[in-house]
PDB file of C-alpha atoms in Angstrom:
ATOM      1  CA  UNK H 207       5.036   8.690   0.523  1.00  0.00           C
ATOM      2  CA  UNK H 208       6.263  11.643   2.485  1.00  0.00           C
ATOM      3  CA  UNK H 209       7.074  11.340   6.149  1.00  0.00           C
ATOM      4  CA  UNK H 210       4.667  13.104   8.508  1.00  0.00           C
ATOM      5  CA  UNK H 211       6.219  14.980  11.455  1.00  0.00           C
ATOM      6  CA  UNK H 212       5.157  12.682  14.298  1.00  0.00           C
ATOM      7  CA  UNK H 213       6.591  12.739  17.815  1.00  0.00           C
ATOM      8  CA  UNK H 214       7.217   9.295  19.320  1.00  0.00           C
ATOM      9  CA  UNK H 215       5.845   8.652  22.812  1.00  0.00           C
ATOM     10  CA  UNK H 216       8.843   6.436  23.579  1.00  0.00           C
ATOM     11  CA  UNK H 217      12.352   7.774  22.939  1.00  0.00           C
ATOM     12  CA  UNK H 218      13.848   4.331  22.263  1.00  0.00           C
ATOM     13  CA  UNK H 219      11.188   3.512  19.634  1.00  0.00           C
ATOM     14  CA  UNK H 220      13.788   2.400  17.058  1.00  0.00           C
ATOM     15  CA  UNK H 221      15.378  -0.120  19.444  1.00  0.00           C
ATOM     16  CA  UNK H 222      11.924  -1.427  20.393  1.00  0.00           C
ATOM     17  CA  UNK H 223      11.079  -1.957  16.713  1.00  0.00           C
ATOM     18  CA  UNK H 224      14.407  -3.694  16.020  1.00  0.00           C
ATOM     19  CA  UNK H 225      14.067  -6.021  19.029  1.00  0.00           C
ATOM     20  CA  UNK H 226      10.477  -6.918  18.180  1.00  0.00           C
ATOM     21  CA  UNK H 227      11.311  -7.450  14.501  1.00  0.00           C
ATOM     22  CA  UNK H 228      14.158  -9.807  15.465  1.00  0.00           C
ATOM     23  CA  UNK H 229      11.659 -11.999  17.369  1.00  0.00           C
ATOM     24  CA  UNK H 230       9.290 -12.279  14.409  1.00  0.00           C
ATOM     25  CA  UNK H 231       9.620 -15.719  12.825  1.00  0.00           C
ATOM     26  CA  UNK H 232       7.537 -14.710   9.811  1.00  0.00           C
ATOM     27  CA  UNK H 233      10.018 -12.006   8.815  1.00  0.00           C
ATOM     28  CA  UNK H 234      12.910 -14.445   9.283  1.00  0.00           C
ATOM     29  CA  UNK H 235      11.121 -16.944   7.028  1.00  0.00           C
ATOM     30  CA  UNK H 236      10.780 -14.253   4.344  1.00  0.00           C
ATOM     31  CA  UNK H 237      14.436 -13.258   4.708  1.00  0.00           C
ATOM     32  CA  UNK H 238      13.220  -9.721   5.407  1.00  0.00           C
ATOM     33  CA  UNK H 239      15.257  -6.908   6.933  1.00  0.00           C
ATOM     34  CA  UNK H 240      14.405  -3.532   8.386  1.00  0.00           C
ATOM     35  CA  UNK H 241      15.277  -0.506   6.303  1.00  0.00           C
ATOM     36  CA  UNK H 242      14.018   2.898   7.383  1.00  0.00           C
ATOM     37  CA  UNK H 243      12.823   3.190  10.997  1.00  0.00           C
ATOM     38  CA  UNK H 244      11.513   6.677  11.802  1.00  0.00           C
ATOM     39  CA  UNK H 245       8.580   8.066  13.815  1.00  0.00           C
ATOM     40  CA  UNK H 246       5.490   6.870  11.948  1.00  0.00           C
ATOM     41  CA  UNK H 247       7.463   5.189   9.150  1.00  0.00           C
ATOM     42  CA  UNK H 248       9.063   1.777   8.633  1.00  0.00           C
ATOM     43  CA  UNK H 249      10.410   0.096   5.507  1.00  0.00           C
ATOM     44  CA  UNK H 250      10.931  -3.646   5.231  1.00  0.00           C
ATOM     45  CA  UNK H 251      13.140  -5.030   2.483  1.00  0.00           C
ATOM     46  CA  UNK H 252      13.438  -8.517   1.060  1.00  0.00           C
ATOM     47  CA  UNK H 253      14.988 -10.265  -1.899  1.00  0.00           C
ATOM     48  CA  UNK H 254      13.244 -12.491  -4.413  1.00  0.00           C
ATOM     49  CA  UNK H 255      13.448 -16.167  -3.409  1.00  0.00           C
ATOM     50  CA  UNK H 256      11.870 -19.147  -5.170  1.00  0.00           C
ATOM     51  CA  UNK H 257      10.375 -20.377  -1.887  1.00  0.00           C
ATOM     52  CA  UNK H 258       8.285 -17.177  -1.671  1.00  0.00           C
ATOM     53  CA  UNK H 259       6.736 -17.340  -5.136  1.00  0.00           C
ATOM     54  CA  UNK H 260       3.534 -18.533  -6.669  1.00  0.00           C
ATOM     55  CA  UNK H 261       3.326 -20.779  -9.745  1.00  0.00           C
ATOM     56  CA  UNK H 262       4.364 -18.040 -12.215  1.00  0.00           C
ATOM     57  CA  UNK H 263       7.474 -17.025 -10.306  1.00  0.00           C
ATOM     58  CA  UNK H 264       6.048 -13.794  -8.870  1.00  0.00           C
ATOM     59  CA  UNK H 265       6.307 -13.041  -5.168  1.00  0.00           C
ATOM     60  CA  UNK H 266       3.151 -14.632  -3.747  1.00  0.00           C
ATOM     61  CA  UNK H 267       0.392 -12.189  -2.757  1.00  0.00           C
ATOM     62  CA  UNK H 268       0.388 -13.703   0.730  1.00  0.00           C
ATOM     63  CA  UNK H 269       4.061 -12.829   1.141  1.00  0.00           C
ATOM     64  CA  UNK H 270       3.428  -9.279  -0.086  1.00  0.00           C
ATOM     65  CA  UNK H 271       0.537  -8.935   2.391  1.00  0.00           C
ATOM     66  CA  UNK H 272       2.593 -10.377   5.250  1.00  0.00           C
ATOM     67  CA  UNK H 273       5.499  -7.979   4.737  1.00  0.00           C
ATOM     68  CA  UNK H 274       3.210  -4.971   4.193  1.00  0.00           C
ATOM     69  CA  UNK H 275       1.250  -5.826   7.348  1.00  0.00           C
ATOM     70  CA  UNK H 276       4.488  -5.866   9.346  1.00  0.00           C
ATOM     71  CA  UNK H 277       5.719  -2.614   7.791  1.00  0.00           C
ATOM     72  CA  UNK H 278       2.449  -0.905   8.733  1.00  0.00           C
ATOM     73  CA  UNK H 279       2.413  -2.509  12.186  1.00  0.00           C
ATOM     74  CA  UNK H 280       5.913  -1.383  12.998  1.00  0.00           C
ATOM     75  CA  UNK H 281       5.237   2.110  11.631  1.00  0.00           C
ATOM     76  CA  UNK H 282       2.378   2.380  14.127  1.00  0.00           C
ATOM     77  CA  UNK H 283       4.497   0.798  16.878  1.00  0.00           C
ATOM     78  CA  UNK H 284       7.057   3.632  16.555  1.00  0.00           C
ATOM     79  CA  UNK H 285       4.445   6.033  17.949  1.00  0.00           C
ATOM     80  CA  UNK H 286       2.998   3.862  20.719  1.00  0.00           C
ATOM     81  CA  UNK H 287       3.663   4.190  24.444  1.00  0.00           C
ATOM     82  CA  UNK H 288       6.534   2.232  25.982  1.00  0.00           C
ATOM     83  CA  UNK H 289       4.176  -0.242  27.671  1.00  0.00           C
ATOM     84  CA  UNK H 290       2.188  -0.950  24.486  1.00  0.00           C
ATOM     85  CA  UNK H 291       2.395  -3.818  22.038  1.00  0.00           C
ATOM     86  CA  UNK H 292       0.836  -3.714  18.588  1.00  0.00           C
ATOM     87  CA  UNK H 293      -1.681  -5.964  16.847  1.00  0.00           C
ATOM     88  CA  UNK H 294      -3.322  -5.554  13.449  1.00  0.00           C
ATOM     89  CA  UNK H 295      -7.105  -5.523  13.661  1.00  0.00           C
ATOM     90  CA  UNK H 296      -7.873  -5.032   9.952  1.00  0.00           C
ATOM     91  CA  UNK H 297      -6.220  -4.634   6.590  1.00  0.00           C
ATOM     92  CA  UNK H 298      -7.160  -4.396   2.946  1.00  0.00           C
ATOM     93  CA  UNK H 299      -4.680  -4.961   0.165  1.00  0.00           C
ATOM     94  CA  UNK H 300      -4.874  -3.887  -3.470  1.00  0.00           C
ATOM     95  CA  UNK H 301      -2.665  -5.937  -5.783  1.00  0.00           C
ATOM     96  CA  UNK H 302      -1.820  -3.575  -8.630  1.00  0.00           C
ATOM     97  CA  UNK H 303       0.707  -5.586 -10.658  1.00  0.00           C
ATOM     98  CA  UNK H 304       2.573  -8.898 -10.465  1.00  0.00           C
ATOM     99  CA  UNK H 305       5.294  -8.704  -7.796  1.00  0.00           C
ATOM    100  CA  UNK H 306       8.171  -9.368 -10.172  1.00  0.00           C
ATOM    101  CA  UNK H 307      11.597  -8.105  -9.174  1.00  0.00           C
ATOM    102  CA  UNK H 308      15.011  -8.855  -7.750  1.00  0.00           C
ATOM    103  CA  UNK H 309      14.138  -7.135  -4.487  1.00  0.00           C
ATOM    104  CA  UNK H 310      11.109  -5.657  -2.766  1.00  0.00           C
ATOM    105  CA  UNK H 311      10.529  -2.712  -0.453  1.00  0.00           C
ATOM    106  CA  UNK H 312       7.439  -2.468   1.727  1.00  0.00           C
ATOM    107  CA  UNK H 313       6.654   0.953   3.161  1.00  0.00           C
ATOM    108  CA  UNK H 314       4.436   1.429   6.202  1.00  0.00           C
ATOM    109  CA  UNK H 315       3.324   4.982   7.008  1.00  0.00           C
ATOM    110  CA  UNK H 316       1.072   6.238   9.806  1.00  0.00           C
ATOM    111  CA  UNK H 317      -1.816   8.358   8.603  1.00  0.00           C
ATOM    112  CA  UNK H 318      -3.491   8.933  11.977  1.00  0.00           C
ATOM    113  CA  UNK H 319      -1.978   7.834  15.291  1.00  0.00           C
ATOM    114  CA  UNK H 320      -4.169   7.325  18.318  1.00  0.00           C
ATOM    115  CA  UNK H 321      -3.869   6.222  21.910  1.00  0.00           C
ATOM    116  CA  UNK H 322      -5.590   2.905  21.108  1.00  0.00           C
ATOM    117  CA  UNK H 323      -6.270   2.808  17.348  1.00  0.00           C
ATOM    118  CA  UNK H 324      -3.791   3.805  14.628  1.00  0.00           C
ATOM    119  CA  UNK H 325      -4.475   3.949  10.887  1.00  0.00           C
ATOM    120  CA  UNK H 326      -1.656   3.275   8.416  1.00  0.00           C
ATOM    121  CA  UNK H 327      -1.062   3.049   4.709  1.00  0.00           C
ATOM    122  CA  UNK H 328       1.364   0.693   3.010  1.00  0.00           C
ATOM    123  CA  UNK H 329       2.966   0.460  -0.397  1.00  0.00           C
ATOM    124  CA  UNK H 330       4.913  -2.435  -1.903  1.00  0.00           C
ATOM    125  CA  UNK H 331       7.516  -1.836  -4.583  1.00  0.00           C
ATOM    126  CA  UNK H 332       9.214  -4.392  -6.824  1.00  0.00           C
ATOM    127  CA  UNK H 333      12.785  -3.380  -7.641  1.00  0.00           C
ATOM    128  CA  UNK H 334      14.574  -4.504 -10.803  1.00  0.00           C
ATOM    129  CA  UNK H 335      17.982  -2.879 -11.223  1.00  0.00           C
ATOM    130  CA  UNK H 336      17.401   0.805 -10.463  1.00  0.00           C
ATOM    131  CA  UNK H 337      13.698   0.727 -11.428  1.00  0.00           C
ATOM    132  CA  UNK H 338      10.965   0.598  -8.793  1.00  0.00           C
ATOM    133  CA  UNK H 339       7.399  -0.379  -9.603  1.00  0.00           C
ATOM    134  CA  UNK H 340       4.417  -0.006  -7.266  1.00  0.00           C
ATOM    135  CA  UNK H 341       2.822  -3.465  -7.039  1.00  0.00           C
ATOM    136  CA  UNK H 342       0.460  -3.201  -4.052  1.00  0.00           C
ATOM    137  CA  UNK H 343      -1.108  -0.814  -1.575  1.00  0.00           C
ATOM    138  CA  UNK H 344      -2.584  -1.529   1.850  1.00  0.00           C
ATOM    139  CA  UNK H 345      -4.883   0.185   4.303  1.00  0.00           C
ATOM    140  CA  UNK H 346      -4.201  -1.086   7.826  1.00  0.00           C
ATOM    141  CA  UNK H 347      -5.762  -0.491  11.238  1.00  0.00           C
ATOM    142  CA  UNK H 348      -3.760  -1.273  14.365  1.00  0.00           C
ATOM    143  CA  UNK H 349      -4.508  -1.539  18.063  1.00  0.00           C
ATOM    144  CA  UNK H 350      -2.181  -0.653  20.937  1.00  0.00           C
ATOM    145  CA  UNK H 351      -2.372  -3.506  23.455  1.00  0.00           C
ATOM    146  CA  UNK H 352      -1.522  -2.926  27.118  1.00  0.00           C
ATOM    147  CA  UNK H 353      -1.938  -4.868  30.319  1.00  0.00           C
ATOM    148  CA  UNK H 354      -1.773  -8.372  28.787  1.00  0.00           C
ATOM    149  CA  UNK H 355       1.131 -10.438  30.049  1.00  0.00           C
ATOM    150  CA  UNK H 356       1.168 -12.740  27.010  1.00  0.00           C
ATOM    151  CA  UNK H 357       1.305  -9.836  24.490  1.00  0.00           C
ATOM    152  CA  UNK H 358       4.356  -7.639  24.826  1.00  0.00           C
ATOM    153  CA  UNK H 359       6.173  -5.143  22.542  1.00  0.00           C
TER     154      UNK H 359
END
């Protein structure tokens, strides 16, 4: 996916994403790491691990969905105001092929940013050697949350 020319509302958007990502237990459980962090675009990378697979040895669809949801969420978060936090309000995933690979890259890209609602698209790639294969896509809708003490960036 190409990167759209978005302007972040918060100049330290990359630091905000990194700090929030570091607090996310789910991403730690997956052994995930941030790759690209740019206005409207975030990549999350993870390696194959037996604990993340289903009975055939493929990365479990729930793990793919979890990482794609975070990639989309953080892509949207890069364009939100400094006082905003992000929550997913809807997503749909299409599983296109078994998630079989040594490593995986989940791309989140903003399609349409908004003050309150942001729409993103995600793609999951399985990587084996130098070959990448598209294994899933996601449509994701996010909400910017402000003014709630228990929900912060």
